[in-house]
Short mmCIF file of C-alpha atoms in Angstrom, two decimals:
data_model
loop_
_atom_site.label_atom_id
_atom_site.label_comp_id
_atom_site.label_asym_id
_atom_site.label_seq_id
_atom_site.Cartn_x
_atom_site.Cartn_y
_atom_site.Cartn_z
CA MET A 188 85.63 105.08 141.44
CA LYS A 189 87.78 102.52 143.28
CA SER A 190 88.82 105.00 146.01
CA ALA A 191 85.19 106.04 146.50
CA HIS A 192 84.11 102.43 146.99
CA VAL A 193 86.96 101.74 149.41
CA GLY A 194 86.14 104.87 151.35
CA LEU A 195 82.52 103.80 151.66
CA TRP A 196 83.52 100.34 152.86
CA LEU A 197 85.92 101.78 155.44
CA HIS A 198 83.14 104.06 156.71
CA VAL A 199 80.79 101.08 157.06
CA LEU A 200 83.46 99.11 158.91
CA SER A 201 84.13 101.93 161.35
CA THR A 202 80.39 102.34 161.94
CA THR A 203 80.09 98.59 162.55
CA ALA A 204 82.90 98.72 165.08
CA VAL A 205 81.11 101.47 167.04
CA LEU A 206 77.84 99.56 166.99
CA VAL A 207 79.45 96.34 168.21
CA SER A 208 80.08 97.75 171.69
CA ALA A 209 76.43 98.74 172.10
CA PHE A 210 74.84 95.28 171.64
CA ASP A 211 74.58 92.04 173.58
CA PRO A 212 77.07 89.17 172.96
CA PHE A 213 74.84 87.43 170.41
CA THR A 214 74.32 90.58 168.36
CA THR A 215 77.98 91.43 168.77
CA THR A 216 78.96 88.09 167.23
CA VAL A 217 76.71 88.75 164.25
CA LEU A 218 78.09 92.24 163.74
CA VAL A 219 81.68 91.06 164.03
CA GLY A 220 80.89 88.47 161.37
CA VAL A 221 79.50 91.18 159.13
CA GLY A 222 82.61 93.26 159.70
CA ALA A 223 84.85 90.32 158.82
CA ALA A 224 82.85 89.68 155.65
CA LEU A 225 83.19 93.32 154.65
CA SER A 226 86.92 93.16 155.32
CA ARG A 227 87.18 90.16 153.02
CA SER A 228 85.18 92.05 150.38
CA ILE A 229 87.58 94.98 150.54
CA TYR A 230 90.57 92.66 150.33
CA ASN A 231 89.08 90.80 147.36
CA TYR A 232 88.29 94.10 145.65
CA LEU A 233 91.87 95.32 145.97
CA HIS A 234 93.75 92.05 145.57
CA GLU A 235 93.62 89.68 142.62
CA ASN A 236 91.73 86.45 143.19
CA CYS A 237 91.00 83.35 141.17
CA ASP A 238 87.40 84.26 140.36
CA HIS A 239 85.31 85.72 137.55
CA LYS A 240 85.99 89.30 138.70
CA TRP A 241 89.66 88.86 137.84
CA ILE A 242 89.55 86.06 135.27
CA ALA A 243 87.02 86.48 132.45
CA PHE A 244 87.74 85.72 128.81
CA ASN A 245 87.10 88.53 126.34
CA ALA A 246 86.87 86.86 122.93
CA THR A 247 85.94 90.09 121.16
CA GLY A 248 88.90 91.86 122.71
CA LEU A 249 91.31 89.13 121.66
CA GLU A 250 90.00 89.16 118.10
CA ALA A 251 90.34 92.93 117.89
CA SER A 252 93.87 92.86 119.31
CA LEU A 253 95.00 90.19 116.88
CA GLN A 254 93.54 92.12 113.94
CA THR A 255 94.96 95.52 114.86
CA LYS A 256 98.15 94.80 116.81
CA LEU A 257 99.69 91.67 115.29
CA PHE A 258 101.06 92.27 111.80
CA GLY A 259 101.75 89.77 109.02
CA GLN A 260 100.57 86.71 110.93
CA HIS A 261 97.24 85.66 109.42
CA ILE A 262 97.82 81.97 110.18
CA ALA A 263 98.85 82.51 113.79
CA SER A 264 95.98 84.96 114.42
CA HIS A 265 93.38 82.51 113.10
CA ILE A 266 94.71 79.52 115.05
CA ILE A 267 95.14 81.38 118.32
CA LEU A 268 91.70 82.98 118.24
CA LYS A 269 89.99 79.65 117.48
CA ALA A 270 92.07 77.65 119.95
CA VAL A 271 91.81 80.03 122.90
CA SER A 272 88.13 80.86 122.30
CA GLY A 273 87.19 77.20 122.00
CA PHE A 274 89.11 76.26 125.12
CA MET A 275 87.84 79.10 127.27
CA SER A 276 84.21 78.47 126.27
CA ASN A 277 84.46 74.82 127.34
CA ASP A 278 83.46 74.36 130.97
CA ASN A 279 84.89 70.85 131.03
CA PRO A 280 87.97 70.57 128.80
CA LYS A 281 89.53 67.12 128.52
CA LYS A 282 93.09 68.44 128.84
CA PRO A 283 94.96 71.72 129.26
CA LEU A 284 95.41 73.93 126.21
CA VAL A 285 98.96 73.53 124.87
CA LEU A 286 100.21 75.89 122.19
CA SER A 287 103.71 75.82 120.69
CA LEU A 288 104.61 79.07 118.92
CA HIS A 289 107.47 78.97 116.42
CA GLY A 290 109.30 81.45 114.26
CA TRP A 291 112.28 83.75 114.03
CA THR A 292 112.89 86.49 116.56
CA GLY A 293 110.76 89.63 116.35
CA THR A 294 107.79 88.02 114.61
CA GLY A 295 105.36 88.38 117.53
CA LYS A 296 105.49 85.22 119.66
CA ASN A 297 106.00 86.96 122.99
CA TYR A 298 103.63 89.72 122.01
CA VAL A 299 100.84 87.29 121.18
CA SER A 300 101.32 85.63 124.57
CA SER A 301 100.68 88.98 126.23
CA LEU A 302 97.55 89.51 124.09
CA ILE A 303 96.21 86.12 125.22
CA ALA A 304 96.92 86.97 128.86
CA GLU A 305 95.23 90.36 128.53
CA SER A 306 92.12 88.73 127.08
CA ILE A 307 91.78 86.36 130.05
CA TYR A 308 93.22 88.07 133.12
CA LYS A 309 92.22 91.52 134.33
CA GLU A 310 95.87 92.14 135.25
CA GLY A 311 97.20 90.71 131.98
CA MET A 312 100.86 89.70 132.15
CA ASP A 313 101.05 91.21 135.64
CA SER A 314 98.55 88.67 136.91
CA LYS A 315 99.84 86.41 139.65
CA PHE A 316 98.23 83.56 137.75
CA VAL A 317 100.48 84.06 134.70
CA HIS A 318 103.88 82.44 135.11
CA VAL A 319 106.81 82.96 132.73
CA PHE A 320 109.84 80.70 132.59
CA THR A 321 112.93 81.70 130.59
CA SER A 322 115.28 78.82 129.87
CA GLU A 323 118.62 80.57 130.32
CA LEU A 324 117.41 82.35 133.47
CA HIS A 325 115.50 79.62 135.29
CA PHE A 326 117.20 76.46 133.97
CA PRO A 327 120.78 77.48 133.08
CA HIS A 328 122.81 74.44 134.19
CA ALA A 329 122.54 71.01 132.57
CA SER A 330 124.10 69.46 135.66
CA GLN A 331 121.07 70.46 137.74
CA MET A 332 118.42 68.90 135.53
CA ASP A 333 116.99 66.65 138.26
CA THR A 334 116.59 69.62 140.58
CA TYR A 335 114.94 71.69 137.85
CA LYS A 336 112.48 68.90 137.08
CA THR A 337 111.41 68.61 140.71
CA GLN A 338 111.15 72.38 141.16
CA LEU A 339 109.15 72.77 137.94
CA GLN A 340 106.70 70.04 138.91
CA GLN A 341 106.22 71.53 142.37
CA TRP A 342 105.82 75.06 141.04
CA ILE A 343 103.17 74.10 138.50
CA LYS A 344 101.31 71.82 140.92
CA GLY A 345 101.28 74.48 143.63
CA ASN A 346 100.01 77.23 141.34
CA VAL A 347 97.32 75.13 139.65
CA SER A 348 96.18 73.99 143.10
CA SER A 349 95.71 77.67 143.97
CA CYS A 350 94.04 78.56 140.67
CA ALA A 351 92.94 76.02 138.08
CA GLN A 352 92.95 78.68 135.33
CA SER A 353 96.66 79.38 135.55
CA MET A 354 98.82 80.16 132.52
CA PHE A 355 102.41 79.00 132.07
CA ILE A 356 104.65 80.50 129.38
CA PHE A 357 107.97 78.86 128.55
CA ASP A 358 110.23 81.23 126.62
CA GLU A 359 113.38 80.23 124.72
CA MET A 360 112.35 76.61 124.33
CA ASP A 361 115.08 76.30 121.72
CA LYS A 362 117.60 76.90 124.54
CA MET A 363 116.03 74.54 127.06
CA HIS A 364 117.85 71.33 127.94
CA PRO A 365 116.18 68.41 126.13
CA GLY A 366 114.16 66.23 128.48
CA LEU A 367 113.29 68.91 131.03
CA ILE A 368 109.87 69.71 129.62
CA ASP A 369 108.93 66.01 129.63
CA SER A 370 108.88 66.20 133.43
CA ILE A 371 105.49 67.96 133.23
CA LYS A 372 103.97 65.58 130.66
CA PRO A 373 101.43 64.12 133.14
CA TYR A 374 100.05 67.63 133.71
CA LEU A 375 99.36 68.07 129.97
CA ASP A 376 97.78 64.67 129.38
CA TYR A 377 94.16 63.48 129.35
CA TYR A 378 93.89 62.83 133.09
CA ASP A 379 91.04 63.85 135.37
CA LYS A 380 93.56 64.53 138.13
CA VAL A 381 97.23 63.97 138.89
CA ASP A 382 97.93 63.48 142.60
CA GLY A 383 94.58 65.02 143.40
CA VAL A 384 95.02 68.09 141.20
CA SER A 385 93.19 68.78 137.93
CA TYR A 386 95.20 70.62 135.27
CA ARG A 387 92.48 70.62 132.62
CA LYS A 388 91.74 74.35 132.80
CA ALA A 389 95.37 75.49 132.66
CA ILE A 390 97.09 76.94 129.59
CA PHE A 391 100.66 76.12 128.55
CA ILE A 392 102.43 78.18 125.88
CA PHE A 393 105.85 77.28 124.47
CA LEU A 394 107.85 79.92 122.58
CA SER A 395 110.69 78.85 120.33
CA ASN A 396 112.86 79.91 117.40
CA ALA A 397 113.18 76.22 116.53
CA GLY A 398 111.43 75.38 113.29
CA GLY A 399 111.98 78.92 112.05
CA GLU A 400 114.10 77.68 109.15
CA SER A 401 111.34 75.47 107.75
CA ILE A 402 108.83 78.33 108.08
CA ILE A 403 111.15 80.71 106.26
CA GLN A 404 111.79 78.17 103.51
CA THR A 405 108.07 77.81 102.91
CA ALA A 406 107.66 81.59 102.84
CA LEU A 407 110.53 81.88 100.35
CA ASP A 408 109.03 79.14 98.18
CA PHE A 409 105.76 81.07 98.02
CA TRP A 410 107.57 84.31 97.23
CA ASN A 411 109.74 82.72 94.53
CA ALA A 412 106.62 81.21 92.95
CA GLY A 413 105.00 84.64 92.87
CA ARG A 414 102.31 83.61 95.31
CA ASP A 415 100.94 85.95 97.99
CA ARG A 416 101.89 85.06 101.58
CA ASP A 417 98.20 85.31 102.54
CA GLU A 418 97.62 82.17 100.46
CA MET A 419 99.69 80.17 102.94
CA GLU A 420 97.68 77.88 105.21
CA LEU A 421 98.54 75.84 108.28
CA LYS A 422 98.59 72.66 106.20
CA ASP A 423 101.49 74.12 104.18
CA LEU A 424 103.61 74.40 107.33
CA GLU A 425 102.36 72.14 110.12
CA THR A 426 103.93 68.80 109.18
CA SER A 427 107.37 70.16 108.31
CA LEU A 428 107.29 72.39 111.39
CA SER A 429 106.46 69.64 113.88
CA LEU A 430 109.09 67.33 112.36
CA SER A 431 111.68 70.08 112.39
CA VAL A 432 111.03 70.82 116.06
CA PHE A 433 110.93 67.15 117.07
CA ASN A 434 114.25 66.39 115.34
CA ASN A 435 116.09 69.56 116.38
CA LYS A 436 118.68 68.47 118.95
CA ARG A 437 119.13 72.09 120.06
CA SER A 438 115.48 72.37 121.02
CA GLY A 439 113.83 71.68 124.37
CA LEU A 440 111.19 69.79 122.38
CA TRP A 441 113.73 67.41 120.82
CA HIS A 442 112.23 63.90 120.81
CA THR A 443 109.81 65.02 123.51
CA SER A 444 106.92 62.79 124.47
CA LEU A 445 104.69 65.87 124.28
CA ILE A 446 104.95 65.69 120.51
CA ASP A 447 105.18 61.91 120.32
CA LYS A 448 101.96 61.56 122.33
CA ASN A 449 100.19 64.41 120.47
CA LEU A 450 99.81 66.56 123.59
CA VAL A 451 100.64 69.80 121.78
CA ASP A 452 97.29 71.02 120.48
CA PHE A 453 98.67 73.41 117.87
CA PHE A 454 102.06 74.17 116.37
CA VAL A 455 101.63 77.83 115.48
CA PRO A 456 103.93 79.19 112.74
CA PHE A 457 104.98 82.85 112.78
CA LEU A 458 105.98 84.01 109.31
CA PRO A 459 108.99 86.23 108.59
CA LEU A 460 107.98 89.88 108.32
CA GLU A 461 108.26 92.00 105.21
CA TYR A 462 109.00 95.73 104.91
CA ARG A 463 105.28 96.60 104.95
CA HIS A 464 104.81 94.79 108.24
CA VAL A 465 107.82 96.49 109.82
CA LEU A 466 106.31 99.80 108.68
CA GLN A 467 103.11 98.90 110.57
CA CYS A 468 105.13 98.01 113.66
CA ALA A 469 106.90 101.38 113.58
CA LYS A 470 103.64 103.30 113.30
CA ALA A 471 102.06 101.27 116.11
CA ALA A 472 105.10 101.91 118.32
CA MET A 473 104.75 105.65 117.72
CA GLU A 474 101.07 105.51 118.66
CA ALA A 475 101.94 103.59 121.82
CA ARG A 476 104.22 106.48 122.78
CA GLY A 477 101.41 108.95 122.28
CA LEU A 478 102.91 110.27 119.06
CA LYS A 479 101.16 110.86 115.78
CA PRO A 480 102.45 108.22 113.33
CA ASP A 481 104.92 109.86 110.96
CA PRO A 482 105.15 107.91 107.66
CA ALA A 483 108.57 109.41 106.91
CA VAL A 484 110.00 108.30 110.26
CA ALA A 485 108.38 104.88 109.95
CA ASP A 486 109.95 104.50 106.50
CA LYS A 487 113.42 105.43 107.83
CA VAL A 488 113.08 102.93 110.67
CA ALA A 489 111.88 100.15 108.36
CA ARG A 490 114.57 100.76 105.74
CA ASP A 491 117.28 100.79 108.40
CA LEU A 492 116.74 97.12 109.21
CA VAL A 493 118.55 94.19 107.62
CA TYR A 494 116.59 92.08 105.13
CA PHE A 495 117.15 88.79 103.32
CA PRO A 496 117.76 87.47 100.73
CA LYS A 497 120.36 90.23 100.45
CA SER A 498 119.72 91.07 96.81
CA GLU A 499 115.91 91.20 97.04
CA ARG A 500 115.59 92.39 100.68
CA VAL A 501 112.27 90.62 101.21
CA PHE A 502 112.16 89.56 104.87
CA SER A 503 113.40 91.40 107.98
CA VAL A 504 116.14 89.42 109.74
CA LYS A 505 114.99 90.55 113.20
CA GLY A 506 111.35 91.17 112.43
CA CYS A 507 110.13 94.10 114.51
CA LYS A 508 112.42 93.40 117.45
CA THR A 509 114.63 96.52 117.19
CA ILE A 510 111.86 98.98 116.29
CA GLU A 511 111.82 100.67 119.70
CA SER A 512 115.55 101.45 119.71
CA LYS A 513 115.37 102.68 116.11
CA LEU A 514 112.56 105.05 117.06
CA ASP A 515 114.71 106.49 119.84
CA PHE A 516 117.23 107.41 117.17
CA TYR A 517 114.85 108.86 114.59
CA THR A 518 112.38 110.71 116.84
#
């Protein structure tokens, strides 16, 4: 369909070019203007732009993805759907949306970020309006903190100036140098504009393993008490999680003003995954490869992982992180 449309436009442009030479200067100017407009239309059709054709929130799609693709995270799914849907339906938000996702590796933090991006941007994570920062890659040296702060401010300001509905994902916040993230505090606050730029429609997502211990302890407490994990609510985790993150000296959010000034809208806990969730991950991975889910293979993959506590083998140490490599071995 796309090639057909492009071919039609190119035919119209070539026809316009032929006609231009046959008319008087006034008509020629009009026709050249039409040709230029058509050229812009073709460019905009082929190249991503900051408009509703490329950025349009799909609440139904996000809900479906969270229900069918994210396993064992009923709290995170509920918070993210409500938070993102509410924000995207607000034409005049008072501040950017700031989500801080916490939990052990392999529990779905990065994956959920991609689901959010896919629900907003036509190009998903490949969108030029989605920006990912990885602490150890982009900010590796403590001695260059001042430089990083300036670069980060300029990068965010420049991209939001180009597209107000930009998304910024900060991975490995637990490895970020404390104090760096505070350099963008003004962009996350309740300001109409900062140096002439409004950041109110932007989305900031922080991903961190920090706070994972407190989440796991709560999950273990529920399990030891014989209570189902689905009984857990945000109120059971939120206070201990935010305190744990704020007081963790190894975290990029240690004593940050973002927490102190209540600029993080939601601390989203990701629970440790059980065998049944790993089984779901394995089956989903097989489907993603175009394979028919094999329960026997999924069981082998799930059982091959390391679980804790050691005697009871309740929670997967690495969540679903190594599923893909395990499938390579068993299929």
